[in-house]
Coordinates of C-alpha atoms and ligand atoms in Angstrom, one line a residue:
Chain A
M811 CA 64.0 -11.7 74.7
A812 CA 61.4 -9.1 73.7
S813 CA 60.1 -7.1 76.6
C814 CA 57.3 -4.7 77.6
D815 CA 56.1 -2.6 80.6
L816 CA 52.8 -4.4 80.8
A817 CA 51.5 -7.6 79.2
V818 CA 47.7 -8.0 79.1
I819 CA 46.5 -11.5 78.4
G820 CA 43.0 -11.5 76.9
A821 CA 41.2 -8.9 74.9
G822 CA 37.7 -9.1 76.3
P823 CA 36.1 -6.2 78.0
A824 CA 38.6 -6.5 81.0
G825 CA 41.7 -6.7 78.9
M826 CA 40.7 -4.0 76.4
A827 CA 39.7 -1.6 79.1
A828 CA 42.9 -2.2 81.1
A829 CA 45.2 -2.0 78.0
T830 CA 43.5 1.2 76.7
L831 CA 43.9 3.1 80.0
A832 CA 47.5 1.9 80.6
A833 CA 48.7 2.7 77.1
E834 CA 47.0 6.1 77.1
H835 CA 49.0 6.9 80.2
G836 CA 52.3 6.1 78.5
L837 CA 53.0 2.5 79.4
D838 CA 54.4 0.2 76.7
V839 CA 51.5 -2.3 76.6
V840 CA 51.3 -5.6 74.6
V841 CA 48.0 -7.5 74.5
Y842 CA 47.7 -11.1 73.5
D843 CA 44.6 -13.0 72.5
E844 CA 44.2 -16.3 70.9
N845 CA 41.2 -15.1 68.9
P846 CA 41.7 -13.2 65.6
A847 CA 40.0 -10.0 66.9
P848 CA 39.3 -8.2 70.1
G849 CA 36.0 -8.6 72.0
G850 CA 36.4 -11.6 74.2
Q851 CA 33.4 -13.9 74.7
I852 CA 30.6 -11.3 75.1
Y853 CA 31.8 -9.0 72.3
R854 CA 33.1 -11.8 70.0
A855 CA 33.5 -10.5 66.4
I856 CA 32.2 -7.1 67.4
E857 CA 34.2 -5.2 64.8
T858 CA 33.2 -7.3 61.8
V859 CA 29.5 -7.4 62.9
S860 CA 29.4 -3.6 63.4
L861 CA 31.0 -3.1 60.0
A862 CA 29.1 -5.4 57.8
R863 CA 25.7 -6.3 59.3
N864 CA 23.5 -3.7 60.8
S865 CA 20.6 -6.2 60.9
D866 CA 22.6 -8.6 62.9
L867 CA 23.7 -5.9 65.3
A868 CA 20.0 -5.3 65.9
F869 CA 19.1 -8.8 66.9
L870 CA 22.3 -9.4 68.9
G871 CA 21.0 -6.7 71.2
E872 CA 22.0 -3.7 73.1
S873 CA 24.4 -5.3 75.5
Y874 CA 26.4 -6.7 72.6
R875 CA 26.5 -3.3 70.8
A876 CA 28.0 -1.7 73.8
G877 CA 31.2 -3.5 73.0
A878 CA 31.8 -1.5 69.8
A879 CA 33.0 1.6 71.7
L880 CA 35.3 -0.4 73.9
A881 CA 36.9 -2.0 70.9
R882 CA 37.3 1.3 69.0
A883 CA 39.0 3.0 72.0
F884 CA 41.3 0.0 72.3
R885 CA 42.2 0.1 68.6
A886 CA 42.8 3.9 68.8
S887 CA 45.1 3.5 71.8
P888 CA 48.8 2.9 71.5
A889 CA 48.6 -0.6 73.0
R890 CA 50.1 -3.2 70.7
F891 CA 47.6 -5.9 69.9
M892 CA 48.8 -9.5 69.1
P893 CA 45.8 -11.4 67.9
G894 CA 46.0 -15.1 67.1
T895 CA 48.5 -15.5 70.0
T896 CA 48.1 -18.1 72.7
V897 CA 49.8 -17.7 76.0
W898 CA 50.9 -21.1 77.2
L899 CA 53.2 -20.2 80.1
V900 CA 53.4 -17.4 82.7
Q901 CA 56.3 -17.7 85.2
K902 CA 56.4 -16.0 88.6
D903 CA 59.4 -13.9 87.3
R904 CA 56.9 -12.6 84.7
A905 CA 58.4 -14.3 81.7
I906 CA 55.6 -15.2 79.3
G907 CA 55.5 -18.0 76.7
I908 CA 53.5 -17.2 73.6
L909 CA 52.6 -19.2 70.4
R910 CA 52.0 -17.2 67.2
D911 CA 51.9 -18.5 63.6
G912 CA 53.2 -21.9 64.7
K913 CA 56.2 -20.4 66.5
A914 CA 56.8 -20.3 70.3
A915 CA 58.6 -17.3 71.8
M916 CA 59.3 -15.9 75.3
V917 CA 58.6 -12.3 76.3
Q918 CA 59.7 -10.5 79.6
A919 CA 57.0 -8.3 81.1
N920 CA 57.5 -5.8 83.9
R921 CA 53.9 -6.4 85.0
I922 CA 51.2 -8.7 83.9
I923 CA 47.4 -8.4 83.8
I924 CA 45.6 -11.8 83.3
A925 CA 42.2 -11.2 81.7
T926 CA 41.4 -14.6 80.3
G927 CA 37.7 -14.5 81.2
A928 CA 35.4 -17.4 81.9
L929 CA 34.4 -20.8 80.7
E930 CA 31.0 -22.4 80.6
R931 CA 30.5 -24.8 83.5
P932 CA 30.8 -28.3 82.0
V933 CA 27.4 -30.1 82.2
P934 CA 27.8 -33.9 82.2
V935 CA 24.6 -35.6 81.2
P936 CA 24.1 -39.0 79.5
G937 CA 24.9 -38.6 75.8
W938 CA 26.7 -35.2 76.0
T939 CA 29.5 -36.4 73.8
L940 CA 27.1 -37.1 70.8
P941 CA 27.5 -34.9 67.8
G942 CA 24.6 -32.5 68.0
V943 CA 25.1 -31.7 71.7
M944 CA 27.0 -28.4 72.2
T945 CA 27.0 -25.5 74.6
V946 CA 24.9 -22.3 74.5
G947 CA 28.1 -20.3 74.3
A948 CA 29.3 -22.3 71.3
A949 CA 26.1 -21.6 69.4
Q950 CA 26.3 -17.9 70.4
G951 CA 29.8 -17.8 69.2
L952 CA 28.7 -19.1 65.8
L953 CA 25.9 -16.5 65.7
K954 CA 28.3 -13.6 66.4
S955 CA 31.3 -14.7 64.4
A956 CA 29.8 -16.5 61.5
A957 CA 26.1 -15.5 61.5
M958 CA 25.1 -19.1 61.7
A959 CA 22.0 -20.5 63.4
P960 CA 20.5 -24.0 63.9
S961 CA 19.1 -25.5 60.8
S962 CA 16.2 -27.2 62.6
P963 CA 14.3 -26.3 65.8
V964 CA 16.7 -26.4 68.6
V965 CA 16.4 -27.4 72.3
L966 CA 18.1 -25.2 74.9
A967 CA 18.6 -26.8 78.3
G968 CA 19.9 -25.5 81.6
K969 CA 19.7 -22.0 83.1
G970 CA 21.3 -18.7 83.5
P971 CA 21.4 -15.3 81.8
L972 CA 23.4 -16.4 78.8
L973 CA 20.8 -19.1 77.9
F974 CA 18.0 -16.6 77.9
Q975 CA 20.1 -14.1 76.0
L976 CA 20.7 -16.6 73.2
A977 CA 17.0 -17.6 73.1
A978 CA 16.1 -13.9 72.8
Q979 CA 18.6 -13.4 70.0
Y980 CA 17.3 -16.5 68.2
V981 CA 13.7 -15.2 68.5
A982 CA 14.7 -11.8 67.2
A983 CA 16.6 -13.4 64.3
G984 CA 13.6 -15.6 63.4
V985 CA 15.3 -18.9 64.4
A986 CA 13.0 -21.7 65.6
I987 CA 13.3 -23.0 69.2
A988 CA 11.7 -26.3 69.9
A989 CA 11.8 -25.8 73.7
I990 CA 13.7 -24.4 76.6
L991 CA 14.2 -27.0 79.3
E992 CA 14.9 -25.0 82.5
T993 CA 16.7 -26.8 85.2
G994 CA 15.5 -25.4 88.5
A995 CA 15.6 -21.6 88.8
R996 CA 15.0 -20.5 92.5
P997 CA 13.1 -17.2 92.5
I998 CA 12.2 -17.4 96.2
A999 CA 15.8 -18.0 97.3
A1000 CA 16.8 -15.0 95.1
L1001 CA 14.2 -12.6 96.7
P1002 CA 16.5 -11.3 99.5
H1003 CA 19.0 -10.1 96.9
V1004 CA 16.6 -8.3 94.6
W1005 CA 17.4 -4.7 95.4
P1006 CA 21.1 -4.5 94.4
A1007 CA 20.4 -6.5 91.3
W1008 CA 17.6 -4.1 90.4
R1009 CA 19.8 -1.1 91.0
S1010 CA 22.5 -2.4 88.7
G1011 CA 20.0 -2.8 85.9
T1012 CA 20.3 -6.6 85.8
I1013 CA 16.7 -7.4 86.6
G1014 CA 15.4 -5.0 84.0
K1015 CA 17.5 -6.5 81.3
G1016 CA 16.5 -10.1 82.4
L1017 CA 12.8 -9.3 82.3
A1018 CA 13.1 -7.7 78.9
L1019 CA 14.8 -10.9 77.6
L1020 CA 12.1 -13.1 79.1
R1021 CA 9.3 -10.9 77.6
A1022 CA 10.9 -11.2 74.2
I1023 CA 11.2 -15.0 74.5
R1024 CA 7.6 -15.3 75.6
Q1025 CA 6.4 -13.1 72.8
G1026 CA 8.2 -15.4 70.4
G1027 CA 5.9 -18.2 71.6
V1028 CA 8.8 -20.4 72.9
N1029 CA 7.7 -23.4 74.9
I1030 CA 9.5 -23.1 78.3
I1031 CA 9.4 -26.3 80.4
R1032 CA 10.3 -25.6 84.0
N1033 CA 11.7 -27.6 86.9
V1034 CA 13.5 -30.1 84.7
V1035 CA 15.4 -32.5 87.1
A1036 CA 17.0 -34.9 84.6
L1037 CA 18.1 -34.8 81.0
E1038 CA 19.4 -37.3 78.6
A1039 CA 20.8 -36.9 75.0
E1040 CA 19.7 -39.8 72.9
G1041 CA 20.9 -41.1 69.5
R1042 CA 23.2 -43.4 67.7
G1043 CA 26.3 -41.7 66.4
R1044 CA 24.3 -38.4 66.4
L1045 CA 21.8 -36.7 68.6
E1046 CA 18.2 -37.7 67.7
A1047 CA 16.2 -36.7 70.8
V1048 CA 16.3 -35.2 74.2
A1049 CA 14.5 -37.0 77.0
Y1050 CA 13.7 -35.1 80.2
R1051 CA 12.0 -35.5 83.5
T1052 CA 10.3 -32.8 85.5
V1053 CA 8.6 -33.0 88.9
R1054 CA 5.4 -33.7 87.0
G1055 CA 6.5 -36.4 84.6
T1056 CA 8.7 -37.2 81.6
G1057 CA 8.9 -36.0 78.0
R1058 CA 10.9 -36.5 74.9
I1059 CA 11.6 -34.0 72.1
A1060 CA 13.1 -35.1 68.7
T1061 CA 15.8 -32.7 67.7
P1062 CA 19.3 -32.9 66.0
L1063 CA 20.7 -30.1 68.2
L1064 CA 20.8 -29.6 72.0
L1065 CA 22.5 -26.7 73.6
L1066 CA 23.5 -27.0 77.3
H1067 CA 24.3 -24.2 79.7
E1068 CA 24.7 -24.1 83.5
G1069 CA 26.4 -20.7 84.0
V1070 CA 30.0 -19.7 83.7
I1071 CA 33.1 -20.2 85.9
A1072 CA 36.4 -18.4 86.1
N1073 CA 38.9 -19.6 83.6
A1074 CA 41.6 -20.6 86.2
Q1075 CA 43.8 -22.7 83.8
L1076 CA 46.5 -20.1 83.5
T1077 CA 46.3 -18.7 87.0
K1078 CA 46.5 -22.2 88.5
A1079 CA 49.4 -23.2 86.3
I1080 CA 51.6 -20.3 87.6
P1081 CA 50.4 -21.1 90.3
L1082 CA 48.7 -18.1 92.0
A1083 CA 47.0 -18.7 95.3
H1084 CA 43.4 -19.7 94.8
E1085 CA 40.3 -20.1 96.9
W1086 CA 37.0 -22.0 96.5
N1087 CA 34.0 -19.8 95.8
E1088 CA 31.1 -21.6 97.5
R1089 CA 28.4 -19.5 95.9
Q1090 CA 29.6 -19.8 92.4
Q1091 CA 31.1 -23.3 92.9
C1092 CA 34.4 -22.7 91.3
W1093 CA 38.0 -21.9 92.0
Q1094 CA 39.3 -18.3 91.7
P1095 CA 42.6 -16.6 92.4
M1096 CA 42.9 -14.7 95.7
L1097 CA 43.1 -11.0 94.9
D1098 CA 43.4 -7.7 96.8
A1099 CA 41.1 -4.8 96.2
D1100 CA 43.2 -3.7 93.2
G1101 CA 43.2 -7.2 91.6
N1102 CA 46.8 -8.0 92.7
S1103 CA 47.6 -11.7 93.2
D1104 CA 50.0 -13.1 95.8
V1105 CA 52.7 -13.0 93.2
E1106 CA 54.4 -9.6 92.8
G1107 CA 53.6 -7.8 89.6
I1108 CA 50.9 -10.3 88.4
A1109 CA 47.2 -9.1 88.7
V1110 CA 44.0 -10.5 87.4
A1111 CA 41.0 -8.6 85.9
G1112 CA 37.5 -9.5 84.8
D1113 CA 35.8 -12.8 85.0
A1114 CA 39.2 -14.7 85.3
G1115 CA 39.3 -13.3 88.9
G1116 CA 35.7 -14.3 89.7
I1117 CA 32.5 -14.0 87.7
G1118 CA 31.1 -10.5 87.6
G1119 CA 29.9 -10.1 84.0
A1120 CA 30.9 -7.8 81.1
E1121 CA 30.3 -4.4 82.7
A1122 CA 32.0 -5.4 85.9
A1123 CA 34.9 -6.7 83.8
A1124 CA 35.6 -3.4 82.1
H1125 CA 35.7 -1.5 85.4
S1126 CA 37.8 -4.2 87.0
G1127 CA 40.2 -3.9 84.0
R1128 CA 40.6 -0.2 84.6
L1129 CA 41.0 -0.6 88.3
V1130 CA 43.9 -3.1 87.8
A1131 CA 45.5 -0.9 85.1
L1132 CA 45.4 2.1 87.5
A1133 CA 47.3 0.0 90.1
A1134 CA 49.9 -0.9 87.4
L1135 CA 50.3 2.8 86.5
K1136 CA 50.8 3.7 90.2
A1137 CA 53.3 0.9 90.7
L1138 CA 55.3 1.9 87.6
G1139 CA 55.3 5.6 88.6
K1140 CA 53.1 6.9 85.8
I1141 CA 50.5 8.4 88.2
G1142 CA 50.9 9.6 91.7
R1143 CA 49.1 8.2 94.8
I1144 CA 46.5 11.0 95.0
A1145 CA 45.6 10.8 91.3
H1146 CA 45.3 7.0 91.7
E1147 CA 43.0 7.3 94.7
A1148 CA 40.6 9.6 92.9
L1149 CA 40.5 7.6 89.6
A1150 CA 40.4 4.2 91.4
E1151 CA 37.5 5.3 93.6
T1152 CA 35.2 6.0 90.6
E1153 CA 36.0 2.6 89.0
R1154 CA 35.7 0.7 92.2
T1155 CA 32.3 2.2 92.9
A1156 CA 31.0 1.3 89.4
W1157 CA 32.6 -2.2 89.6
Q1158 CA 31.0 -2.9 92.9
R1159 CA 27.6 -1.7 91.7
H1160 CA 27.7 -4.3 88.9
L1161 CA 29.1 -7.0 91.2
A1162 CA 26.3 -6.4 93.6
A1163 CA 23.9 -8.2 91.1
R1164 CA 25.8 -11.5 91.4
P1165 CA 24.3 -12.8 94.7
F1166 CA 20.8 -12.4 93.1
L1167 CA 21.9 -14.3 89.9
D1168 CA 23.8 -17.0 91.8
A1169 CA 20.7 -17.6 94.1
L1170 CA 18.3 -17.5 91.2
Y1171 CA 20.4 -19.9 89.0
P1172 CA 22.3 -22.0 91.6
P1173 CA 25.1 -24.2 90.1
P1174 CA 23.9 -27.8 89.8
D1175 CA 25.4 -30.3 92.2
A1176 CA 27.9 -31.9 89.9
S1177 CA 28.0 -35.2 91.8
A1178 CA 24.5 -35.9 93.2
Q1179 CA 22.6 -37.5 90.4
L1180 CA 25.3 -38.5 88.0
A1181 CA 24.6 -42.0 86.8
D1182 CA 27.6 -44.4 87.0
G1183 CA 27.5 -44.8 83.2
T1184 CA 27.8 -41.0 82.4
L1185 CA 31.1 -39.9 80.9
V1186 CA 32.7 -37.2 83.0
C1187 CA 36.1 -37.0 81.2
R1188 CA 35.4 -36.5 77.5
C1189 CA 39.0 -36.8 76.4
E1190 CA 39.9 -40.1 78.1
E1191 CA 36.3 -41.4 78.2
V1192 CA 36.1 -42.0 82.0
T1193 CA 32.7 -42.4 83.6
A1194 CA 31.4 -41.3 87.0
G1195 CA 31.3 -44.9 88.0
Q1196 CA 35.0 -45.3 87.4
I1197 CA 35.7 -42.3 89.6
R1198 CA 33.5 -43.7 92.3
E1199 CA 35.3 -47.0 92.1
A1200 CA 38.7 -45.4 92.3
V1201 CA 37.5 -43.6 95.5
S1202 CA 36.4 -46.9 96.9
L1203 CA 39.8 -48.3 96.2
G1204 CA 41.4 -45.5 98.3
C1205 CA 41.9 -42.7 95.8
A1206 CA 41.7 -39.5 98.0
G1207 CA 42.1 -36.6 95.5
P1208 CA 41.9 -35.4 91.9
N1209 CA 45.6 -36.0 91.2
Q1210 CA 45.3 -39.6 92.4
A1211 CA 42.1 -40.1 90.4
K1212 CA 44.1 -39.0 87.4
S1213 CA 46.6 -41.8 87.8
F1214 CA 43.9 -44.3 88.7
T1215 CA 41.6 -43.6 85.8
R1216 CA 43.4 -41.3 83.3
A1217 CA 40.6 -38.7 83.9
G1218 CA 42.2 -35.3 83.2
M1219 CA 45.1 -36.6 81.3
G1220 CA 43.8 -35.8 77.8
P1221 CA 44.4 -32.6 75.7
C1222 CA 41.9 -30.4 77.6
Q1223 CA 44.0 -30.9 80.7
G1224 CA 41.0 -31.3 83.0
R1225 CA 39.2 -28.2 81.9
M1226 CA 36.1 -30.3 81.2
C1227 CA 36.2 -32.8 84.0
G1228 CA 38.1 -31.2 86.9
L1229 CA 35.2 -29.8 88.9
T1230 CA 33.0 -32.9 88.3
V1231 CA 35.8 -35.3 89.4
A1232 CA 36.5 -33.3 92.5
A1233 CA 32.8 -33.1 93.3
L1234 CA 32.4 -36.9 93.0
I1235 CA 35.4 -37.4 95.3
A1236 CA 34.0 -34.8 97.8
R1237 CA 30.7 -36.6 97.9
E1238 CA 32.1 -40.1 98.2
T1239 CA 34.6 -39.1 100.9
G1240 CA 32.5 -36.6 102.8
Q1241 CA 35.1 -33.8 102.3
S1242 CA 34.5 -30.3 101.2
M1243 CA 35.5 -29.1 97.7
S1244 CA 38.3 -27.0 99.2
E1245 CA 39.6 -30.0 101.1
V1246 CA 39.5 -32.1 98.0
G1247 CA 41.3 -29.5 95.9
H1248 CA 41.9 -29.5 92.1
Y1249 CA 44.2 -31.1 89.5
R1250 CA 47.7 -29.8 89.7
I1251 CA 47.9 -27.9 86.4
R1252 CA 51.3 -27.7 84.7
P1253 CA 52.4 -25.5 81.8
P1254 CA 52.2 -25.5 78.8
I1255 CA 48.5 -24.9 79.3
K1256 CA 47.9 -25.7 75.6
P1257 CA 49.8 -28.6 74.0
L1258 CA 52.8 -27.5 71.9
T1259 CA 54.4 -29.5 69.1
V1260 CA 58.1 -30.1 68.8
G1261 CA 58.1 -28.0 65.7
E1262 CA 56.5 -25.1 67.5
L1263 CA 59.0 -25.3 70.4
A1264 CA 61.9 -25.4 68.0
A1265 CA 61.6 -21.7 67.5
L1266 CA 62.7 -21.1 71.1
E1267 CA 66.4 -20.7 71.3
Chain B
M1406 CA 21.1 -32.1 56.9
S1407 CA 23.6 -29.7 58.5
L1408 CA 23.4 -28.7 62.1
F1409 CA 23.9 -25.0 61.4
R1410 CA 23.0 -22.8 58.5
R1411 CA 24.2 -19.4 57.4
L1412 CA 21.5 -16.7 58.1
H1413 CA 22.3 -14.5 55.1
E1414 CA 23.0 -15.4 51.5
D1415 CA 23.2 -12.2 49.6
G1416 CA 24.6 -9.3 51.7
P1417 CA 28.0 -7.8 51.2
G1418 CA 30.7 -10.3 52.4
D1419 CA 28.2 -13.2 52.2
A1420 CA 29.7 -14.8 49.1
M1421 CA 31.3 -18.3 49.7
T1422 CA 34.7 -17.3 48.5
V1423 CA 36.9 -19.8 50.3
T1424 CA 37.1 -23.5 49.2
I1425 CA 38.7 -26.0 51.6
T1426 CA 38.9 -29.7 51.3
V1427 CA 37.6 -32.0 54.1
D1428 CA 38.5 -35.6 53.7
G1429 CA 38.9 -35.2 50.0
V1430 CA 35.6 -33.4 49.5
A1431 CA 35.5 -29.7 48.5
L1432 CA 33.6 -27.5 51.0
Q1433 CA 32.6 -23.9 50.4
A1434 CA 33.1 -21.5 53.2
R1435 CA 32.9 -17.8 53.9
A1436 CA 36.0 -15.7 54.7
G1437 CA 36.5 -15.2 58.4
E1438 CA 34.8 -18.5 59.5
S1439 CA 36.6 -21.1 61.6
V1440 CA 37.2 -24.5 60.1
A1441 CA 34.9 -25.9 62.8
A1442 CA 32.1 -23.5 61.8
A1443 CA 32.4 -24.6 58.2
V1444 CA 32.3 -28.2 59.2
L1445 CA 29.2 -27.6 61.4
A1446 CA 27.4 -26.0 58.4
S1447 CA 28.3 -29.0 56.2
S1448 CA 26.3 -32.3 55.9
D1449 CA 28.8 -34.1 58.3
P1450 CA 29.4 -32.1 61.5
T1451 CA 31.9 -34.5 63.0
S1452 CA 35.5 -33.6 63.6
R1453 CA 37.1 -36.7 65.0
A1454 CA 36.6 -40.2 66.5
A1455 CA 37.0 -40.4 70.3
P1456 CA 40.5 -41.7 71.1
V1457 CA 39.4 -44.6 73.3
G1458 CA 36.0 -45.8 72.2
G1459 CA 36.1 -44.5 68.6
A1460 CA 32.6 -42.8 68.7
P1461 CA 32.2 -39.8 66.5
R1462 CA 32.7 -36.4 68.1
A1463 CA 31.8 -32.9 66.8
P1464 CA 33.0 -29.4 68.0
Y1465 CA 31.4 -28.8 71.4
C1466 CA 32.6 -25.5 73.0
M1467 CA 33.8 -23.4 70.0
M1468 CA 36.1 -21.5 72.3
G1469 CA 39.3 -23.6 72.6
V1470 CA 38.4 -25.5 75.8
C1471 CA 37.1 -29.0 75.0
F1472 CA 39.5 -30.2 72.3
D1473 CA 36.7 -32.2 70.7
C1474 CA 37.2 -30.2 67.4
L1475 CA 40.7 -31.6 66.9
M1476 CA 41.4 -32.1 63.2
E1477 CA 44.3 -32.5 60.9
I1478 CA 44.9 -29.2 59.1
D1479 CA 47.4 -28.9 56.3
G1480 CA 49.3 -32.0 57.4
E1481 CA 49.4 -31.0 61.1
T1482 CA 47.5 -33.3 63.4
N1483 CA 45.5 -32.3 66.5
R1484 CA 44.7 -28.7 65.6
Q1485 CA 41.8 -27.1 67.4
S1486 CA 39.6 -26.4 64.3
C1487 CA 37.4 -23.9 66.2
M1488 CA 40.5 -21.6 66.6
V1489 CA 41.7 -21.9 62.9
I1490 CA 40.2 -19.5 60.3
V1491 CA 39.6 -21.1 56.9
R1492 CA 42.1 -20.3 54.1
E1493 CA 41.8 -21.0 50.4
G1494 CA 43.0 -24.5 49.5
M1495 CA 43.2 -25.7 53.1
M1496 CA 43.5 -29.5 53.4
V1497 CA 41.4 -30.7 56.4
K1498 CA 41.0 -34.3 57.6
R1499 CA 38.8 -35.7 60.4
M1500 CA 41.0 -37.5 62.9
A1501 CA 40.6 -41.2 63.2
R1502 CA 41.1 -43.0 66.5
P1503 CA 44.8 -43.8 67.0
K1504 CA 45.5 -47.4 66.2
A1505 CA 45.5 -49.7 69.2
V1506 CA 49.0 -50.8 70.1
T1507 CA 49.2 -54.5 69.7
P1508 CA 51.6 -56.3 72.0
Ligands
LIG1481 C1 31.2 -18.7 75.8 C2 30.8 -17.5 76.6 C3 29.9 -16.6 76.1 C4 29.5 -15.5 76.8 N1 28.6 -14.6 76.3 C5 28.2 -13.6 77.0 C6 27.2 -12.7 76.5 O1 26.7 -12.8 75.4 N2 26.7 -11.7 77.3 C7 27.2 -11.6 78.6 O2 26.8 -10.6 79.3 N3 28.2 -12.4 79.1 C8 28.6 -13.4 78.3 N4 29.6 -14.2 78.8 C9 30.1 -14.0 80.2 C10 31.4 -13.3 80.0 O3 32.3 -14.1 80.8 C11 31.5 -11.9 80.5 O4 30.4 -11.2 80.3 C12 32.7 -11.1 79.8 O5 32.9 -11.7 78.5 C13 33.9 -11.2 80.6 O6 34.9 -10.4 80.1 P1 36.4 -10.7 80.3 O7 37.2 -9.6 79.7 O8 36.7 -11.0 81.8 O9 36.7 -12.1 79.6 P2 36.4 -12.6 78.1 O10 35.5 -11.7 77.4 O11 36.1 -14.0 78.3 O12 37.8 -12.5 77.4 C14 38.9 -13.3 77.6 C15 39.8 -13.3 76.4 O13 41.0 -14.0 76.8 C16 41.4 -14.8 75.7 N5 42.3 -15.9 76.3 C17 41.9 -16.8 77.3 N6 43.0 -17.6 77.5 C18 44.0 -17.2 76.7 C19 45.3 -17.6 76.5 N7 45.8 -18.6 77.3 N8 46.1 -17.0 75.6 C20 45.6 -15.9 74.9 N9 44.3 -15.5 75.0 C21 43.5 -16.1 75.9 C22 40.2 -15.3 75.1 O14 40.4 -15.6 73.7 C23 39.2 -14.1 75.3 O15 39.1 -13.3 74.1 C24 30.0 -15.3 78.1 C25 30.9 -16.3 78.6 C26 31.3 -17.4 77.9 C27 32.2 -18.3 78.5
LIG1482 S1 35.2 -26.9 69.9 FE1 36.0 -27.1 72.0 S2 38.1 -26.7 71.6 FE2 37.3 -26.4 69.7

């Protein structure tokens, strides 16, 4: 079996920063990412965009450009990068299962840093499986990696920094936006948290985005309380309701976004110990101040450990790498203290903006207004009504709901429906989300074919 | 009309140099794009039929999470087309609903 000192899973800001620092200090570092190039979600395709398209780099904005230096340092470091490689298994003994070029293999790591980032929070609304309904992150990925934009005026619906960032990027690129349907921002609730967010630069950036969007003449409809994607076989219109009345916008493309959640698929499959984050309404691994999990030698960095954003992710990556260097004897305790202190301070300064953002853009209640007919599990096509019915028949938790209804049994392994199913059960039974729990997630976390597995001896 | 369009036509690297075949029809794409991106820029954005009800689906998340972009690529079924980069001569098929098992 191949081996390494340190395996880093994910080459976003957290993974790149961690790997660069650890490799520069002499560790044998291998980095896996299922994408073809480093960058992660925020800096997706940063290398190709910086090389070929200065004009695109301009409209993608300053926070995107910041990724170029991180990627350059990562490429210049001795860390071995394995793009196009999916990690489908991590064992507590730090054996790792990878899939590359259609072949599965096992690798033994001395230490592991999991930096698998975030997912967009799934947003079940009526009609969300129609072709033409996608996520804001999906469209932003197309903009960065393929310089593609909507062919006709697009509707953006939901809330959160990423939604406004994409809108500003579209305005700068001259792409038409039919409307932004904002689902309940809470500026007054966010007021008490203004100062740390201001200090971290978050508010300044946000205001600049909003200014750019307004200058672009985009129609922003606020306080949207219900949404529906309409069409036969394809999206034709978006119907919405606000506190004032209803409306309908014809469009072939609707982009949804309700913030991001930690990508806990891998950490739950190991399993590491997790806790429910009430403020961000998602599960996240329980970590110490250095990012160490409850399993010896396995640490988590960046958004995979709890949402902090790109800048926080890079500092968290370095902090976790420093702990690995100390544990493997590459730096002494005193050097570690000094270096870690700097990173921790910077990390916390960026994290301090989160309470403001979480209060301003509170996660929607995934169970309250879901109509019985709305699909919650896209893979197995299970509706909210079917989950409610299962509960009324005595189903007490997500794993039982799975066997009652098949929700969570499809190829996405519950990534899209897990939180919604749990929230429905919590509401119907009067339990809290941490009491209800989550699907038991078993490796492989991505389906493997028999042919791919055949390569394992 | 397509859901997405390419912003540039005439810069360096903008040539449509890759030809793939989707359900027997030739589709021009740009090097470095994913199969799902090329499909979203074509006149039919769908990737598969939903396995239970058979309704059409298209790529949704573009980051390997939702599995709605599953397509048959070069003879292999259930590939996540948002994670596969186009290659010259690639044979792609939209995935039909699995046939119902008749007792
Ligand atoms: C779709 C999306 C778009 C976003 N865009 C922005 C943005 O424009 N601006 C912004 O400020 N924030 C954005 N965010 C928020 C983002 O989470 C953080 O800002 C930042 O990207 C977090 O960095 P990270 O290193 O923790 O994780 P990420 O940047 O998410 O990187 C994680 C990496 O891990 C890889 N990975 C995951 N699982 C596996 C596996 N099993 N095997 C192999 N590789 C794996 C992924 O391919 C990815 O490259 C976005 C989030 C999402 C979900
Ligand atoms: S589009 Fe979601 S997995 Fe490919």
